[in-house]
Amino acid sequence: MPNYTVTVATGSQWFAGTDDYIYLTLVGSEGCSERTLLDKPLYNDFERGAVDSYDISVGEDLGKIELVKIEKKKYWVHDDWHCKYITVKTPCGDYVEFPCFRWLVDDKEVILRDGRAQLPQHDKTGVAKQHRRKELEQRQKTYRWKEWHPGFPMSIDAKAHSELPRDIQFDSEKGVDFVLNYSKAIENLCINQFMHMFQSSWGDFADFERIFNCTLHIIIQYVMEHWKEDFMFGYQFLNGCNPVVIRKCTEIPDKFPVTQKILEDSLERGLTLEEELKEGNIFIADYEILDAVTPNATDPCTLQYLAAPICLLYKNSQSKIMPIAIQLGQSPGEDNPIFLPSDDEHDWLLAKIWVRSSDFHVHQTVTHLLRTHLISEVFGIAMFRQLPAVHPVFKLLLPHIRFTIAINTKAREQLICECGLFDKANGTGGGGHVELVQKSMKQFTYRSLCFPEAIKARGMDSQEELPYYFYRDDGCSVWEAVISFVTDVVNIYYDKDETVQEDEEIQAFVKDVCSFGMQDFDYCEFPKTLKTKEQLVEYLTIVIFTASAQHAGVNFGQFDWCSWIPNSPPTMRKPPPTKKGEVDLKHIVESLPDRGRSCWHLGAVWALSQFQENELFLGMYPDEHFIEKPVKEAMVKFCKKLAEVTNVIKSRNDGKKLPYYYLSPDRIPNSVAV
């Protein structure tokens, strides 16, 4: 009588084990085994982290084992169980691996294919094809698109984290409770005494230091000491939280009427403004996207204001980027003066503060929320809807979607919803952030997600012209490592361009992203089909890079650069100045956030800058969805390249007063999960 040995591994998450009834059925090419009871309640099998083995005898050889059916039946209460993998040892001594890494909930069965990745056109048996089709049919019922706001990318159809499919929920809902995390941050930062002091202004800039009762990181300390200086203001456009706004200026826009005469004191090389433009020494940051966005009006006791400034910057002879002119509105006129470094120190400082505040809003809502969180969710939902677990691209992308849908759902539930935490301290709260996403979507293109192209489109690609743009340099290094890894994996499964074209599931995936996720907005220019291996490689690289490196580059520096409130005010309580010579220190301090909003802001940027517990960083794939040796070799090669990039960055940072490490691979999580 043939004997099969089945090994079952239970996950190590809390509550991963179970005391329910567990049944297993083997499905082979020549027949099926009987439905076998592996575990009864109180047997102490299938505990957290356990690996349990069982012998199953059958009447005759089952042939090639194609599927494993695993069932969980309730004993007393529903007891979710996380299965990592199942292996089957056949009578002839072969081992067949069945990766699972899924939760079994309620009384539903899970049917597993063996771990070899397979394209749909390469499945030959009816059993395999049917399993593939049924898995996607079920997923498409479970993962449904929903429009959160008109003009937004589509999101998951779930009102709360608890409504999500168990497989994409956080292991512990407490770990992503924004109210709890913000409260914990405020407690850790020892700023409870200021929490309810809304409408109460600080006395002066030094007074802001009272909310820092922790050991300060080197960057925070440096920002506090140098934030007023022009070089620090310019440096942040390159290597701060939002290093994606600055672009080379080749022509002064009509709406910003600066002239040679106005700027001559700032131009060091003895060249005219036209000559400086031609030489590539002039840069611009334009916050037009904020024009006419509704400021936060949720607190009737405090008026809050927004601006849409334009800032001109100059690369001086030391290759530092320095501000040389600021206009706080989009329409030139007597009530919209152009502020200059030669103006009164308070006028110039307040103009820079307004730019920094505007940059904060664009960073939080456009750069961070829309262009990493929301777009990664689109990729994730489409992946679950269109790619079965056996597809190599599903196996490749799954680690880079980990917890993304969960964090976004929780944010819609607590953070960016109406009357959410975002409203408490942000000038774009109360609906302005929604308007900002809607406006930004009209400028959002697929090509802008391709990192090297996005850098080049802003005229910022020359290392010789801009030697201190570390975001660009490190980002390009990581991009090259990712694209090399993706190329290796794609080459394993796709031998030619026609194989990509014949893969109906990958075609359905990209179409779902465009037609549903991005709502078929023509201006976004997302592809609906992929015709070549090169296009597939670029597409997958964009998905992985956006979820990992791009998110890390714009998220984890928030506490460093935004915790010193005057350097990055989340709201302004006085309107932008319309004349020069009327501003003093008192006016500036009263423009900045009050004590209560400062504390909410500080708690927010601290919480958002923390890594998840048990974070998985780029190149770490502990769940072995791939079993093929060539892919595992590609992963080893990928990790080696990432380690080389990490070492280069570490060497460059040694001894620097302002190290840049946000795109160091050992600090880049695999996915958007915070």
XYZ file of C-alpha atoms in Angstrom:
674
model
C 0.000 0.000 0.000
C 1.651 3.300 -1.115
C 2.604 5.631 1.723
C 2.923 9.430 1.494
C 4.569 11.529 4.188
C 3.041 14.991 4.581
C 4.830 17.769 6.472
C 2.879 20.867 7.505
C 4.521 24.076 8.781
C 2.546 26.598 10.826
C 3.402 30.292 10.763
C 5.238 32.035 13.592
C 2.783 34.951 13.878
C 0.883 35.419 17.109
C -2.362 33.407 16.977
C -1.065 31.508 13.928
C -1.708 28.126 15.567
C -5.070 26.399 15.815
C -7.034 23.867 17.818
C -9.608 23.260 15.081
C -10.021 20.100 12.979
C -7.538 19.997 10.075
C -8.171 17.761 7.044
C -5.970 17.097 4.019
C -6.571 15.559 0.585
C -3.921 14.728 -2.006
C -4.904 15.114 -5.665
C -2.740 13.266 -8.164
C -2.813 12.659 -11.879
C -4.045 9.084 -11.248
C -6.512 9.731 -8.419
C -7.181 11.301 -5.012
C -6.505 10.208 -1.474
C -9.259 9.931 1.082
C -10.013 13.092 3.071
C -7.671 12.551 5.998
C -8.015 14.050 9.486
C -4.571 15.336 10.482
C -5.377 17.041 13.746
C -8.134 17.095 16.332
C -8.726 19.826 18.907
C -6.432 19.665 21.941
C -3.913 17.423 20.113
C -1.369 20.274 20.335
C -0.412 19.989 16.682
C -0.305 23.053 14.441
C 0.894 25.347 17.217
C 2.622 28.608 16.370
C 5.926 27.888 14.574
C 5.385 24.105 14.597
C 6.365 21.639 11.842
C 4.242 18.489 12.007
C 4.534 15.290 9.923
C 1.943 12.642 9.078
C 1.877 9.368 7.132
C -1.009 8.882 4.713
C -1.640 5.448 3.218
C -3.606 5.083 -0.006
C -4.971 2.100 -1.884
C -2.956 2.775 -5.029
C -0.320 5.132 -6.383
C -1.814 8.577 -7.027
C 0.632 9.407 -9.817
C 2.046 12.919 -10.014
C 0.776 14.983 -7.065
C -0.842 18.066 -8.597
C -2.851 19.628 -5.752
C -3.174 19.556 -2.000
C -6.523 20.399 -0.384
C -6.329 21.639 3.195
C -9.452 22.260 5.290
C -10.074 23.708 8.736
C -13.332 22.956 10.545
C -14.460 24.867 13.611
C -14.163 23.161 17.004
C -15.572 25.690 19.460
C -15.003 29.158 18.007
C -13.475 30.183 14.701
C -9.731 29.876 15.159
C -7.707 31.283 12.225
C -4.663 29.258 11.223
C -1.648 30.420 9.241
C -0.125 27.690 7.101
C 3.377 28.358 5.771
C 3.889 25.365 3.506
C 3.178 21.697 2.977
C 5.620 19.164 1.570
C 4.706 15.716 0.311
C 7.176 12.826 0.169
C 6.000 10.353 -2.478
C 6.439 6.581 -2.277
C 9.401 6.827 -4.651
C 11.175 9.300 -2.350
C 10.532 12.539 -4.248
C 9.625 15.701 -2.353
C 6.937 18.028 -3.715
C 6.720 21.506 -2.159
C 3.447 23.406 -1.809
C 4.053 26.978 -0.578
C 1.011 28.427 1.176
C 1.759 31.428 3.451
C -1.969 32.009 3.875
C -4.554 32.171 6.628
C -7.282 29.554 6.783
C -10.382 31.182 8.219
C -13.897 29.968 8.971
C -14.610 26.593 7.339
C -13.195 27.292 3.895
C -10.725 24.983 2.191
C -7.521 26.103 0.510
C -6.264 24.276 -2.574
C -2.540 24.541 -3.283
C -0.524 24.038 -6.464
C 3.045 22.845 -6.156
C 5.626 25.602 -5.843
C 6.931 25.675 -9.398
C 5.971 28.974 -11.031
C 4.012 28.506 -14.231
C 2.716 30.819 -16.942
C -0.911 30.213 -17.967
C -0.053 29.109 -21.507
C 2.294 26.447 -20.125
C -0.356 24.674 -18.031
C -1.342 21.520 -19.887
C -3.667 19.523 -17.623
C -7.324 20.266 -17.093
C -6.853 20.101 -13.309
C -4.199 22.827 -13.378
C -6.180 25.082 -15.702
C -9.363 24.677 -13.694
C -7.582 25.421 -10.404
C -6.069 28.550 -11.907
C -9.433 29.780 -13.179
C -11.305 29.091 -9.940
C -8.647 30.819 -7.829
C -8.974 34.016 -9.871
C -12.775 33.858 -9.876
C -12.748 33.693 -6.085
C -10.144 36.436 -5.749
C -12.121 38.784 -7.998
C -15.114 38.372 -5.679
C -12.932 39.055 -2.655
C -10.751 41.918 -3.948
C -13.150 44.486 -5.367
C -12.443 47.997 -6.654
C -14.070 50.998 -5.016
C -13.816 54.743 -5.620
C -13.034 56.543 -2.358
C -13.283 60.028 -3.880
C -14.000 61.072 -7.482
C -10.800 61.512 -9.463
C -8.731 59.361 -7.088
C -7.017 56.102 -7.993
C -9.365 53.266 -7.090
C -8.926 51.528 -3.745
C -10.057 48.328 -2.031
C -13.753 47.883 -1.310
C -13.522 47.844 2.487
C -14.578 50.473 5.010
C -12.367 49.171 7.801
C -9.195 47.136 8.298
C -11.270 44.351 9.898
C -13.247 43.929 6.635
C -10.146 43.120 4.573
C -9.324 39.559 3.502
C -7.375 37.963 6.362
C -4.326 37.374 4.153
C -3.672 41.096 3.705
C -4.460 42.299 7.219
C -1.754 43.271 9.659
C -0.763 40.505 12.051
C -1.953 42.729 14.876
C -4.425 45.546 14.245
C -2.947 47.446 17.193
C 0.305 47.772 15.277
C -1.324 50.057 12.741
C -3.809 51.953 14.928
C -3.024 55.577 14.110
C -4.758 56.935 17.208
C -2.785 54.562 19.418
C 0.491 55.189 17.577
C 0.126 58.978 17.691
C -0.736 58.849 21.390
C 2.259 56.594 22.002
C 4.473 58.972 20.017
C 3.270 61.961 22.022
C 3.887 60.068 25.256
C 7.361 58.917 24.156
C 8.247 62.467 23.157
C 7.043 63.760 26.547
C 4.885 66.515 25.037
C 1.581 65.674 26.734
C 1.524 68.981 28.620
C 1.211 70.951 25.360
C -1.374 68.718 23.686
C -4.464 70.762 24.462
C -2.892 74.196 24.066
C -4.585 75.031 20.766
C -4.651 78.764 19.941
C -1.685 79.247 22.326
C 1.343 80.582 20.405
C 4.953 79.904 21.252
C 6.987 82.806 22.580
C 9.853 82.693 20.078
C 11.812 80.199 17.959
C 13.761 78.890 20.944
C 10.433 78.109 22.623
C 9.841 75.368 20.051
C 12.702 73.445 21.644
C 10.456 72.757 24.634
C 8.767 69.931 22.719
C 12.090 68.131 22.253
C 12.682 66.050 25.354
C 14.400 63.180 23.596
C 17.918 62.615 22.337
C 18.097 64.397 19.012
C 19.370 62.737 15.873
C 22.329 64.405 14.158
C 20.165 65.712 11.301
C 17.481 67.178 13.576
C 20.144 68.950 15.611
C 21.730 70.321 12.438
C 18.364 71.510 11.116
C 17.613 73.302 14.385
C 20.951 75.102 14.244
C 20.938 76.037 10.538
C 17.304 76.145 9.352
C 17.347 79.926 8.825
C 20.356 79.779 6.477
C 19.868 79.906 2.732
C 22.156 76.947 2.029
C 20.050 74.709 4.300
C 16.858 75.912 2.626
C 18.286 75.025 -0.799
C 19.815 71.723 0.331
C 16.402 70.340 1.269
C 15.183 70.592 -2.310
C 17.842 68.006 -3.179
C 18.019 65.720 -0.161
C 15.180 66.524 2.195
C 11.780 64.853 2.467
C 10.526 66.069 -0.900
C 13.448 65.959 -3.359
C 11.170 65.729 -6.412
C 9.895 69.296 -6.920
C 12.999 71.221 -7.967
C 13.693 71.362 -11.691
C 16.138 73.120 -13.972
C 14.775 76.437 -15.181
C 15.419 77.197 -18.858
C 13.016 80.124 -19.126
C 11.585 82.458 -16.490
C 7.775 82.079 -16.529
C 5.705 85.188 -17.272
C 3.880 84.798 -13.950
C 7.192 85.299 -12.107
C 8.568 88.622 -13.405
C 12.111 88.531 -12.037
C 14.691 90.498 -13.987
C 18.429 90.852 -14.294
C 18.287 93.988 -12.165
C 16.330 92.318 -9.363
C 18.692 89.334 -9.188
C 22.082 90.871 -9.943
C 23.186 90.852 -6.282
C 22.678 87.068 -6.131
C 24.394 86.070 -9.396
C 28.053 85.376 -8.589
C 29.661 84.571 -11.916
C 29.356 87.973 -13.600
C 26.935 86.505 -16.149
C 23.554 87.893 -17.138
C 20.373 86.109 -16.076
C 19.953 84.809 -19.634
C 23.500 83.465 -19.622
C 22.989 81.794 -16.227
C 19.844 80.142 -17.580
C 21.744 78.836 -20.610
C 24.572 77.586 -18.392
C 22.050 75.547 -16.351
C 22.634 77.374 -13.090
C 19.039 78.430 -12.424
C 16.432 76.139 -10.857
C 12.804 76.575 -9.922
C 10.267 75.113 -7.513
C 6.692 75.970 -8.429
C 3.821 75.054 -6.108
C 1.068 75.977 -8.559
C -0.762 72.791 -7.591
C -1.721 74.493 -4.299
C -3.380 77.444 -6.012
C -7.048 77.720 -4.960
C -6.888 74.651 -2.678
C -9.253 75.172 0.256
C -7.435 75.738 3.565
C -8.426 73.876 6.718
C -11.513 75.392 8.362
C -12.350 72.584 10.799
C -11.441 74.745 13.813
C -13.591 77.921 13.884
C -11.292 79.437 16.518
C -8.202 79.395 14.277
C -8.016 80.644 10.708
C -5.539 78.674 8.608
C -3.965 79.677 5.309
C -2.288 78.178 2.248
C -0.084 79.701 -0.449
C 1.097 78.636 -3.909
C 4.629 80.062 -4.044
C 7.254 80.089 -6.775
C 10.873 79.902 -5.710
C 13.885 80.603 -7.922
C 17.176 78.967 -6.934
C 20.749 79.465 -8.041
C 23.699 77.093 -8.123
C 26.536 79.185 -6.746
C 30.243 78.771 -7.370
C 30.461 76.140 -4.588
C 27.674 74.140 -6.318
C 25.276 74.905 -3.468
C 21.637 75.532 -4.345
C 20.631 78.929 -2.942
C 17.247 80.717 -3.022
C 17.391 84.039 -4.883
C 13.729 85.038 -5.310
C 10.362 83.997 -3.853
C 6.863 84.994 -4.913
C 4.132 83.670 -2.611
C 1.295 83.636 -5.156
C 0.831 82.669 -8.775
C -0.413 86.058 -10.038
C 2.160 88.881 -10.060
C 1.101 92.285 -8.777
C 1.625 94.943 -6.128
C 0.074 92.762 -3.432
C 2.283 89.809 -4.405
C 5.856 91.101 -4.042
C 8.977 89.196 -5.012
C 11.035 88.587 -1.878
C 14.833 88.649 -2.122
C 17.796 87.699 0.097
C 18.623 91.415 0.321
C 15.245 92.222 1.930
C 14.744 92.721 5.645
C 15.738 89.487 7.432
C 12.197 88.873 8.757
C 10.596 89.387 5.334
C 13.010 86.952 3.722
C 12.735 84.399 6.525
C 8.931 84.406 6.451
C 8.924 83.993 2.653
C 11.156 80.925 3.019
C 8.939 79.547 5.791
C 5.935 79.842 3.478
C 7.775 77.854 0.800
C 8.730 75.197 3.342
C 5.118 74.929 4.520
C 3.862 74.616 0.942
C 6.488 71.969 0.264
C 5.234 70.053 3.304
C 1.694 69.934 1.899
C 2.800 68.783 -1.549
C 5.100 66.219 0.023
C 2.486 64.686 2.299
C -0.399 64.555 -0.152
C 1.168 64.235 -3.601
C 4.682 62.819 -3.256
C 3.923 60.521 -0.332
C 0.200 59.650 -0.265
C -0.680 59.623 -3.961
C 2.560 58.623 -5.637
C 3.599 55.817 -3.266
C 0.675 54.689 -1.064
C -2.280 54.947 -3.421
C -0.518 53.805 -6.587
C 1.020 50.797 -4.784
C -2.462 49.825 -3.622
C -3.660 49.918 -7.235
C -0.866 47.558 -8.277
C -1.640 45.306 -5.307
C -5.376 44.986 -5.914
C -4.849 44.272 -9.620
C -2.233 41.654 -8.749
C -4.607 39.771 -6.454
C -7.437 40.002 -8.989
C -5.530 38.878 -12.085
C -2.505 36.786 -11.090
C -2.899 33.357 -9.429
C -0.415 32.268 -6.776
C 1.356 30.004 -9.288
C 2.211 32.908 -11.612
C 5.895 33.972 -11.343
C 4.964 37.672 -11.305
C 2.595 37.096 -8.371
C 5.429 35.413 -6.480
C 7.779 38.265 -7.416
C 5.468 41.127 -6.439
C 3.744 39.730 -3.355
C 6.504 40.757 -0.872
C 6.307 44.314 -2.237
C 2.551 44.564 -1.602
C 2.818 43.331 2.009
C 0.500 45.333 4.312
C 0.046 48.131 1.736
C -3.701 47.684 1.295
C -4.002 47.337 5.083
C -2.135 50.568 5.897
C -4.120 52.514 3.301
C -7.433 51.150 4.571
C -6.503 52.096 8.119
C -5.494 55.572 6.922
C -8.875 56.047 5.228
C -10.505 54.831 8.422
C -8.640 57.067 10.900
C -6.127 59.434 9.345
C -7.275 61.107 6.121
C -11.016 60.592 6.518
C -13.447 63.384 7.343
C -12.684 64.595 10.905
C -9.626 62.307 10.948
C -6.265 62.861 12.594
C -4.941 64.674 9.515
C -7.373 67.534 10.171
C -5.934 68.303 13.599
C -2.705 69.975 12.502
C -2.588 70.293 8.721
C -3.466 73.319 6.643
C -4.834 71.047 3.901
C -7.010 69.104 6.332
C -10.778 69.323 6.141
C -10.850 68.426 2.448
C -7.975 70.401 0.973
C -5.908 67.218 0.765
C -8.682 65.620 -1.312
C -8.653 68.578 -3.736
C -4.875 68.309 -3.937
C -4.958 64.627 -4.920
C -7.666 65.305 -7.496
C -5.612 68.098 -9.075
C -2.426 66.042 -8.959
C -4.051 63.092 -10.693
C -4.457 65.260 -13.783
C -0.655 65.557 -13.969
C 0.168 61.988 -12.931
C 1.697 59.858 -15.700
C 3.026 56.324 -15.855
C 6.368 57.565 -17.192
C 6.828 59.755 -14.110
C 7.100 56.554 -12.038
C 10.191 55.509 -13.988
C 12.899 56.913 -11.701
C 15.648 57.752 -14.224
C 13.133 59.345 -16.595
C 11.572 61.405 -13.815
C 14.991 62.772 -12.840
C 15.859 63.554 -16.462
C 12.478 65.209 -17.117
C 13.312 67.745 -14.412
C 16.754 68.382 -15.896
C 18.411 67.043 -12.759
C 20.276 64.065 -14.214
C 23.817 65.463 -14.542
C 26.060 64.452 -11.666
C 28.689 66.864 -12.926
C 26.270 69.809 -12.746
C 24.731 68.751 -9.410
C 27.305 66.740 -7.472
C 25.387 66.729 -4.151
C 22.036 65.316 -5.279
C 22.233 62.110 -3.232
C 18.555 61.218 -3.715
C 19.249 60.969 -7.455
C 22.528 59.076 -7.116
C 21.362 56.527 -4.551
C 17.991 56.141 -6.257
C 19.647 55.347 -9.591
C 21.896 52.767 -7.908
C 18.930 51.014 -6.300
C 16.917 51.253 -9.544
C 19.739 49.520 -11.426
C 19.898 46.746 -8.810
C 16.130 46.208 -8.979
C 15.940 46.236 -12.776
C 18.840 43.760 -12.964
C 17.045 41.414 -10.538
C 13.725 41.707 -12.363
C 15.472 41.059 -15.688
C 17.003 37.861 -14.289
C 13.630 36.596 -13.062
C 11.744 37.544 -16.234
C 14.364 35.779 -18.372
C 13.777 32.548 -16.435
C 10.109 32.374 -17.400
C 9.810 34.383 -20.623
C 12.061 33.209 -23.434
C 10.897 35.767 -26.004
C 8.595 38.759 -26.518
C 5.825 36.542 -27.853
C 5.679 34.739 -24.508
C 4.771 38.040 -22.845
C 2.097 38.706 -25.463
C 0.632 35.216 -24.991
C 0.443 35.551 -21.206
C -3.235 36.445 -20.823
C -2.913 36.903 -17.061
C -0.120 39.496 -17.188
C -2.072 41.329 -19.889
C -5.185 41.282 -17.683
C -3.092 42.602 -14.780
C -1.810 45.699 -16.594
C -5.235 46.336 -18.118
C -6.870 46.146 -14.694
C -4.369 48.691 -13.356
C -5.125 51.107 -16.193
C -8.820 50.598 -16.862
C -10.006 50.168 -13.285
C -7.252 51.213 -10.867
C -6.449 54.418 -12.733
C -10.017 54.691 -14.091
C -8.803 54.826 -17.690
C -7.732 58.455 -17.340
C -6.123 59.127 -20.725
C -3.670 61.667 -19.375
C -2.114 59.067 -17.053
C -0.927 57.043 -20.063
C -0.704 53.740 -18.201
C -0.193 50.860 -20.642
C -3.083 48.489 -21.302
C -0.880 45.826 -22.860
C 2.763 44.788 -22.705
C 4.347 43.556 -25.908
C 7.996 42.959 -25.043
C 10.105 41.513 -22.261
C 11.724 44.927 -21.895
C 8.348 46.559 -21.250
C 7.480 43.880 -18.705
C 10.804 44.359 -16.896
C 10.311 48.116 -16.696
C 6.722 47.732 -15.479
C 7.661 45.320 -12.691
C 10.655 47.455 -11.738
C 8.343 50.452 -11.389
C 6.020 48.472 -9.108
C 8.844 47.235 -6.877
C 10.835 50.490 -6.823
C 7.782 52.641 -6.047
C 6.723 50.417 -3.154
C 10.198 50.102 -1.691
C 12.826 52.702 -2.552
C 10.613 55.610 -3.586
C 8.467 55.287 -0.488
C 11.515 54.994 1.745
C 13.109 58.029 0.121
C 10.121 60.285 0.864
C 8.838 58.779 4.109
C 11.515 57.935 6.631
C 13.110 61.377 6.740
C 9.969 63.050 8.051
C 11.047 63.242 11.674
C 14.529 64.417 10.672
C 13.322 67.290 8.477
C 9.812 68.116 9.685
C 10.013 67.819 13.476
C 11.587 71.274 13.846
C 8.310 73.122 13.293
C 9.673 76.409 11.834
C 11.463 74.411 9.133
C 8.332 72.600 7.994
C 5.129 74.134 9.362
C 2.071 71.898 8.802
C -0.185 74.963 8.839
C 0.082 78.770 8.890
C -2.195 80.925 11.044
C -1.684 84.249 9.287
C -2.068 84.951 5.554
C 0.961 85.361 3.278
C 2.397 88.906 3.473
C 1.302 91.278 0.706
C 3.876 93.992 1.409
C 7.480 94.177 2.475
C 8.679 95.789 5.688
C 5.680 94.923 7.863
C 6.905 91.672 9.430
C 8.649 91.195 12.763
C 9.554 88.156 14.871
C 6.246 88.245 16.740
C 4.310 88.134 13.459
C 6.331 85.127 12.261
C 5.852 83.167 15.497
C 2.125 83.913 15.475
C 1.974 82.663 11.875
C 3.450 79.315 12.873
C 1.411 76.456 14.385
C 0.234 76.855 17.970
C 1.419 74.576 20.752
C -1.320 71.962 20.371
C -0.947 71.630 16.588
C 2.835 71.523 16.946
C 2.518 68.512 19.230
C 0.092 66.675 16.952
C 2.452 67.322 14.058
C 5.470 66.112 16.006
C 3.670 62.919 17.036
C 2.602 62.347 13.426
C 6.031 62.703 11.802
C 7.587 60.570 14.541
C 5.027 57.769 14.063
C 5.283 57.895 10.256
C 9.078 57.664 10.383
C 9.184 54.391 12.350
C 9.820 51.012 10.775
C 7.309 48.229 11.323
C 8.049 45.554 13.896
C 9.874 42.674 12.175
C 10.402 44.877 9.109
C 11.498 43.135 5.931
C 13.999 45.190 3.950
C 14.723 45.159 0.239
C 16.087 41.783 -0.847
C 14.704 39.913 2.201
C 12.318 37.143 1.105
C 11.813 34.800 4.092
C 8.555 33.394 2.651
C 9.806 31.072 -0.076
C 7.137 31.431 -2.740
C 9.726 30.541 -5.397
C 11.249 27.069 -5.139
C 13.280 27.111 -8.370
C 17.046 27.248 -7.983
C 17.634 29.867 -10.748
C 15.341 32.350 -8.967
C 17.037 31.728 -5.640
C 20.374 32.385 -7.334
C 18.955 35.639 -8.742
C 17.907 36.628 -5.217
C 21.420 35.999 -3.898
C 22.846 38.104 -6.718
C 20.300 40.868 -5.931
C 21.261 40.907 -2.258
C 24.932 41.136 -3.186
C 24.306 44.176 -5.405
C 22.221 45.826 -2.707
C 24.995 45.243 -0.164
C 27.467 46.928 -2.512
C 25.180 49.964 -2.801
C 24.799 50.053 0.989
C 28.582 50.028 1.464
C 29.077 52.874 -1.024
C 26.484 54.988 0.765
C 27.935 54.176 4.173
C 31.431 55.188 3.034
C 30.142 58.464 1.587
C 28.267 59.285 4.799
C 31.203 58.663 7.121
C 32.022 61.874 8.956
C 29.314 63.938 7.223
C 27.371 66.451 9.280
C 24.410 65.836 6.989
C 24.468 62.139 6.044
C 21.959 60.917 3.457
C 20.801 57.355 4.092
C 17.096 57.171 3.177
C 17.872 55.174 0.024
C 20.444 52.892 1.592
C 19.095 49.385 0.811
C 19.472 48.228 4.411
C 16.944 50.957 5.343
C 14.473 50.398 2.486
C 11.482 48.233 3.491
C 10.151 45.896 0.822
C 6.732 47.529 0.783
C 4.607 50.530 1.739
C 3.562 49.473 5.223
C 3.684 52.663 7.314
